[in-house]
Amino acid sequence: MYIHYVAVRIKDVGQSLGVSIVTVSKAPKNHPDIAKATRERVMAKIKELNYRPNPMAWCLVTGRSFLVGLTVADLIHPLFSEIAKSLSSALLKKDFFLLVASSESDAVLEDAEIDHMLAHRLDALVVATTRSPSENCARSARRATADPSRPRLSGFSL
């Protein structure tokens, strides 16, 4: 079965109502600049068109992705699955989501996963490995922490 999904953009919602993108953006947040009647029209159109905010656009604007990456050596191993489960539970309480990758205990694949996750501008990356850090892993960690503009997570305890 093939499903072709065309995302409705914020611009599409605005054009269909004859309002600005800013108005469409502010309406769901109950912004005081938006009249109640306008907000109701926008919210009805959002529901009708099944509009969903674009998280990648939000990430570009705010510098936050609300995503945390986890790379584990083996998803089937009880220790690593418990780490993923606990981390996901803690993150959801803070409105973050967890992306999980398994390296199958392959050092080359683990390094590639680390680089791939870092390239996607996650807010944090956790590496649960059974090996000592490789040079590539250490390089990736240095690259991830070298950018002072990147937000840091705080207030988490597992």
PDB file of C-alpha atoms in Angstrom:
ATOM      1  CA  MET A   1       0.000   0.000   0.000  1.00  0.00           C
ATOM      2  CA  TYR A   2       1.386   3.391  -0.986  1.00  0.00           C
ATOM      3  CA  ILE A   3       0.180   6.561   0.671  1.00  0.00           C
ATOM      4  CA  HIS A   4       1.264   9.899  -0.708  1.00  0.00           C
ATOM      5  CA  TYR A   5       1.072  12.582   1.955  1.00  0.00           C
ATOM      6  CA  VAL A   6       1.229  16.253   1.054  1.00  0.00           C
ATOM      7  CA  ALA A   7       1.881  18.403   4.087  1.00  0.00           C
ATOM      8  CA  VAL A   8      -0.322  21.431   4.596  1.00  0.00           C
ATOM      9  CA  ARG A   9       1.867  24.454   5.237  1.00  0.00           C
ATOM     10  CA  ILE A  10       1.127  27.344   7.561  1.00  0.00           C
ATOM     11  CA  LYS A  11       1.094  29.487   4.421  1.00  0.00           C
ATOM     12  CA  ASP A  12      -1.746  27.341   2.991  1.00  0.00           C
ATOM     13  CA  VAL A  13      -3.870  27.890   6.103  1.00  0.00           C
ATOM     14  CA  GLY A  14      -3.260  31.643   5.987  1.00  0.00           C
ATOM     15  CA  GLN A  15      -4.023  31.952   2.266  1.00  0.00           C
ATOM     16  CA  SER A  16      -7.256  29.970   2.574  1.00  0.00           C
ATOM     17  CA  LEU A  17      -8.481  32.422   5.236  1.00  0.00           C
ATOM     18  CA  GLY A  18      -6.919  35.600   3.881  1.00  0.00           C
ATOM     19  CA  VAL A  19      -4.817  36.096   7.014  1.00  0.00           C
ATOM     20  CA  SER A  20      -1.085  36.285   7.572  1.00  0.00           C
ATOM     21  CA  ILE A  21       1.249  33.477   8.531  1.00  0.00           C
ATOM     22  CA  VAL A  22       1.868  35.313  11.809  1.00  0.00           C
ATOM     23  CA  THR A  23      -1.861  35.203  12.611  1.00  0.00           C
ATOM     24  CA  VAL A  24      -1.994  31.460  11.936  1.00  0.00           C
ATOM     25  CA  SER A  25       1.093  30.960  14.094  1.00  0.00           C
ATOM     26  CA  LYS A  26      -0.281  32.965  17.028  1.00  0.00           C
ATOM     27  CA  ALA A  27      -3.837  31.580  17.029  1.00  0.00           C
ATOM     28  CA  PRO A  28      -3.115  28.137  18.570  1.00  0.00           C
ATOM     29  CA  LYS A  29      -1.088  29.818  21.308  1.00  0.00           C
ATOM     30  CA  ASN A  30      -4.019  32.020  22.364  1.00  0.00           C
ATOM     31  CA  HIS A  31      -1.940  35.110  21.679  1.00  0.00           C
ATOM     32  CA  PRO A  32      -3.693  38.300  22.881  1.00  0.00           C
ATOM     33  CA  ASP A  33      -3.100  40.018  19.501  1.00  0.00           C
ATOM     34  CA  ILE A  34      -5.582  37.659  17.827  1.00  0.00           C
ATOM     35  CA  ALA A  35      -9.310  38.377  18.105  1.00  0.00           C
ATOM     36  CA  LYS A  36     -11.441  35.524  19.433  1.00  0.00           C
ATOM     37  CA  ALA A  37     -13.424  35.249  16.180  1.00  0.00           C
ATOM     38  CA  THR A  38     -10.238  35.145  14.090  1.00  0.00           C
ATOM     39  CA  ARG A  39      -8.731  32.542  16.396  1.00  0.00           C
ATOM     40  CA  GLU A  40     -11.831  30.372  16.057  1.00  0.00           C
ATOM     41  CA  ARG A  41     -11.735  30.654  12.239  1.00  0.00           C
ATOM     42  CA  VAL A  42      -8.039  29.764  12.170  1.00  0.00           C
ATOM     43  CA  MET A  43      -8.474  26.821  14.538  1.00  0.00           C
ATOM     44  CA  ALA A  44     -11.393  25.482  12.476  1.00  0.00           C
ATOM     45  CA  LYS A  45      -9.330  25.731   9.276  1.00  0.00           C
ATOM     46  CA  ILE A  46      -6.329  24.075  10.962  1.00  0.00           C
ATOM     47  CA  LYS A  47      -8.564  21.160  11.928  1.00  0.00           C
ATOM     48  CA  GLU A  48     -10.240  21.012   8.511  1.00  0.00           C
ATOM     49  CA  LEU A  49      -6.929  20.958   6.625  1.00  0.00           C
ATOM     50  CA  ASN A  50      -5.231  18.724   9.228  1.00  0.00           C
ATOM     51  CA  TYR A  51      -2.397  21.229   9.548  1.00  0.00           C
ATOM     52  CA  ARG A  52       0.505  20.209  11.764  1.00  0.00           C
ATOM     53  CA  PRO A  53       3.358  22.556  12.648  1.00  0.00           C
ATOM     54  CA  ASN A  54       6.647  21.702  10.953  1.00  0.00           C
ATOM     55  CA  PRO A  55       9.120  20.672  13.676  1.00  0.00           C
ATOM     56  CA  MET A  56      12.087  21.288  11.375  1.00  0.00           C
ATOM     57  CA  ALA A  57      10.989  24.883  10.819  1.00  0.00           C
ATOM     58  CA  TRP A  58      10.501  25.299  14.568  1.00  0.00           C
ATOM     59  CA  CYS A  59      14.022  23.953  15.120  1.00  0.00           C
ATOM     60  CA  LEU A  60      15.446  26.515  12.694  1.00  0.00           C
ATOM     61  CA  VAL A  61      13.652  29.379  14.446  1.00  0.00           C
ATOM     62  CA  THR A  62      14.304  28.366  18.062  1.00  0.00           C
ATOM     63  CA  GLY A  63      17.507  26.347  17.836  1.00  0.00           C
ATOM     64  CA  ARG A  64      15.731  23.579  19.780  1.00  0.00           C
ATOM     65  CA  SER A  65      14.607  20.253  18.351  1.00  0.00           C
ATOM     66  CA  PHE A  66      13.185  18.688  21.530  1.00  0.00           C
ATOM     67  CA  LEU A  67      14.821  15.485  20.333  1.00  0.00           C
ATOM     68  CA  VAL A  68      17.369  13.393  22.180  1.00  0.00           C
ATOM     69  CA  GLY A  69      19.292  10.661  20.415  1.00  0.00           C
ATOM     70  CA  LEU A  70      20.270   7.355  21.972  1.00  0.00           C
ATOM     71  CA  THR A  71      22.715   4.974  20.363  1.00  0.00           C
ATOM     72  CA  VAL A  72      22.904   1.550  21.990  1.00  0.00           C
ATOM     73  CA  ALA A  73      25.007  -1.498  21.218  1.00  0.00           C
ATOM     74  CA  ASP A  74      22.063  -3.927  21.140  1.00  0.00           C
ATOM     75  CA  LEU A  75      18.324  -3.252  21.487  1.00  0.00           C
ATOM     76  CA  ILE A  76      17.562  -6.824  22.526  1.00  0.00           C
ATOM     77  CA  HIS A  77      19.923  -6.757  25.521  1.00  0.00           C
ATOM     78  CA  PRO A  78      17.862  -6.059  28.684  1.00  0.00           C
ATOM     79  CA  LEU A  79      20.256  -3.371  29.944  1.00  0.00           C
ATOM     80  CA  PHE A  80      20.075  -1.296  26.765  1.00  0.00           C
ATOM     81  CA  SER A  81      16.306  -1.710  26.371  1.00  0.00           C
ATOM     82  CA  GLU A  82      15.860  -0.578  29.998  1.00  0.00           C
ATOM     83  CA  ILE A  83      18.075   2.462  29.349  1.00  0.00           C
ATOM     84  CA  ALA A  84      15.927   3.360  26.318  1.00  0.00           C
ATOM     85  CA  LYS A  85      12.674   2.837  28.203  1.00  0.00           C
ATOM     86  CA  SER A  86      13.752   4.878  31.238  1.00  0.00           C
ATOM     87  CA  LEU A  87      15.243   7.684  29.186  1.00  0.00           C
ATOM     88  CA  SER A  88      12.162   7.910  26.976  1.00  0.00           C
ATOM     89  CA  SER A  89       9.888   8.063  30.011  1.00  0.00           C
ATOM     90  CA  ALA A  90      11.943  10.835  31.653  1.00  0.00           C
ATOM     91  CA  LEU A  91      12.142  12.834  28.428  1.00  0.00           C
ATOM     92  CA  LEU A  92       8.418  12.645  27.709  1.00  0.00           C
ATOM     93  CA  LYS A  93       7.742  14.307  31.058  1.00  0.00           C
ATOM     94  CA  LYS A  94       9.772  17.273  29.777  1.00  0.00           C
ATOM     95  CA  ASP A  95       8.116  17.252  26.294  1.00  0.00           C
ATOM     96  CA  PHE A  96      11.178  15.764  24.578  1.00  0.00           C
ATOM     97  CA  PHE A  97      11.195  12.745  22.305  1.00  0.00           C
ATOM     98  CA  LEU A  98      13.764   9.987  22.024  1.00  0.00           C
ATOM     99  CA  LEU A  99      15.268   8.706  18.775  1.00  0.00           C
ATOM    100  CA  VAL A 100      16.962   5.319  19.151  1.00  0.00           C
ATOM    101  CA  ALA A 101      19.574   3.626  16.977  1.00  0.00           C
ATOM    102  CA  SER A 102      21.290   0.279  17.476  1.00  0.00           C
ATOM    103  CA  SER A 103      24.843  -0.299  16.342  1.00  0.00           C
ATOM    104  CA  GLU A 104      24.668  -4.082  16.757  1.00  0.00           C
ATOM    105  CA  SER A 105      28.036  -3.765  18.553  1.00  0.00           C
ATOM    106  CA  ASP A 106      29.677  -2.627  15.303  1.00  0.00           C
ATOM    107  CA  ALA A 107      32.146   0.207  16.011  1.00  0.00           C
ATOM    108  CA  VAL A 108      31.995   1.580  12.461  1.00  0.00           C
ATOM    109  CA  LEU A 109      28.181   1.616  12.479  1.00  0.00           C
ATOM    110  CA  GLU A 110      28.130   3.226  15.929  1.00  0.00           C
ATOM    111  CA  ASP A 111      30.423   6.033  14.769  1.00  0.00           C
ATOM    112  CA  ALA A 112      28.250   6.564  11.688  1.00  0.00           C
ATOM    113  CA  GLU A 113      25.103   6.702  13.842  1.00  0.00           C
ATOM    114  CA  ILE A 114      26.712   9.246  16.168  1.00  0.00           C
ATOM    115  CA  ASP A 115      27.711  11.473  13.259  1.00  0.00           C
ATOM    116  CA  HIS A 116      24.278  11.116  11.648  1.00  0.00           C
ATOM    117  CA  MET A 117      22.450  12.039  14.851  1.00  0.00           C
ATOM    118  CA  LEU A 118      24.717  15.009  15.522  1.00  0.00           C
ATOM    119  CA  ALA A 119      24.092  16.257  11.984  1.00  0.00           C
ATOM    120  CA  HIS A 120      20.371  16.404  12.777  1.00  0.00           C
ATOM    121  CA  ARG A 121      20.940  18.980  15.520  1.00  0.00           C
ATOM    122  CA  LEU A 122      19.573  16.971  18.422  1.00  0.00           C
ATOM    123  CA  ASP A 123      19.388  18.725  21.761  1.00  0.00           C
ATOM    124  CA  ALA A 124      21.342  15.873  23.347  1.00  0.00           C
ATOM    125  CA  LEU A 125      22.919  12.563  22.435  1.00  0.00           C
ATOM    126  CA  VAL A 126      23.402   9.594  24.741  1.00  0.00           C
ATOM    127  CA  VAL A 127      25.738   6.795  23.683  1.00  0.00           C
ATOM    128  CA  ALA A 128      25.354   3.520  25.565  1.00  0.00           C
ATOM    129  CA  THR A 129      28.157   1.313  24.333  1.00  0.00           C
ATOM    130  CA  THR A 130      30.049  -1.773  25.427  1.00  0.00           C
ATOM    131  CA  ARG A 131      33.364  -0.571  24.037  1.00  0.00           C
ATOM    132  CA  SER A 132      35.799   2.113  25.029  1.00  0.00           C
ATOM    133  CA  PRO A 133      35.296   5.323  23.036  1.00  0.00           C
ATOM    134  CA  SER A 134      36.916   5.227  19.622  1.00  0.00           C
ATOM    135  CA  GLU A 135      38.737   8.212  18.163  1.00  0.00           C
ATOM    136  CA  ASN A 136      35.709   8.925  15.974  1.00  0.00           C
ATOM    137  CA  CYS A 137      33.406   8.794  19.003  1.00  0.00           C
ATOM    138  CA  ALA A 138      35.697  11.185  20.883  1.00  0.00           C
ATOM    139  CA  ARG A 139      35.858  13.465  17.823  1.00  0.00           C
ATOM    140  CA  SER A 140      32.065  13.461  17.578  1.00  0.00           C
ATOM    141  CA  ALA A 141      31.740  14.343  21.253  1.00  0.00           C
ATOM    142  CA  ARG A 142      34.155  17.258  20.801  1.00  0.00           C
ATOM    143  CA  ARG A 143      32.220  18.449  17.754  1.00  0.00           C
ATOM    144  CA  ALA A 144      28.903  18.248  19.618  1.00  0.00           C
ATOM    145  CA  THR A 145      30.134  20.316  22.550  1.00  0.00           C
ATOM    146  CA  ALA A 146      32.200  22.819  20.550  1.00  0.00           C
ATOM    147  CA  ASP A 147      29.202  24.887  19.427  1.00  0.00           C
ATOM    148  CA  PRO A 148      28.340  27.317  22.265  1.00  0.00           C
ATOM    149  CA  SER A 149      25.089  28.351  20.568  1.00  0.00           C
ATOM    150  CA  ARG A 150      23.608  24.893  21.034  1.00  0.00           C
ATOM    151  CA  PRO A 151      21.141  24.681  23.913  1.00  0.00           C
ATOM    152  CA  ARG A 152      21.922  22.317  26.737  1.00  0.00           C
ATOM    153  CA  LEU A 153      19.546  20.064  28.627  1.00  0.00           C
ATOM    154  CA  SER A 154      19.302  20.515  32.355  1.00  0.00           C
ATOM    155  CA  GLY A 155      17.145  19.291  35.177  1.00  0.00           C
ATOM    156  CA  PHE A 156      17.058  15.631  34.217  1.00  0.00           C
ATOM    157  CA  SER A 157      17.580  12.814  36.640  1.00  0.00           C
ATOM    158  CA  LEU A 158      17.018   9.169  35.889  1.00  0.00           C
TER     159      LEU A 158
END
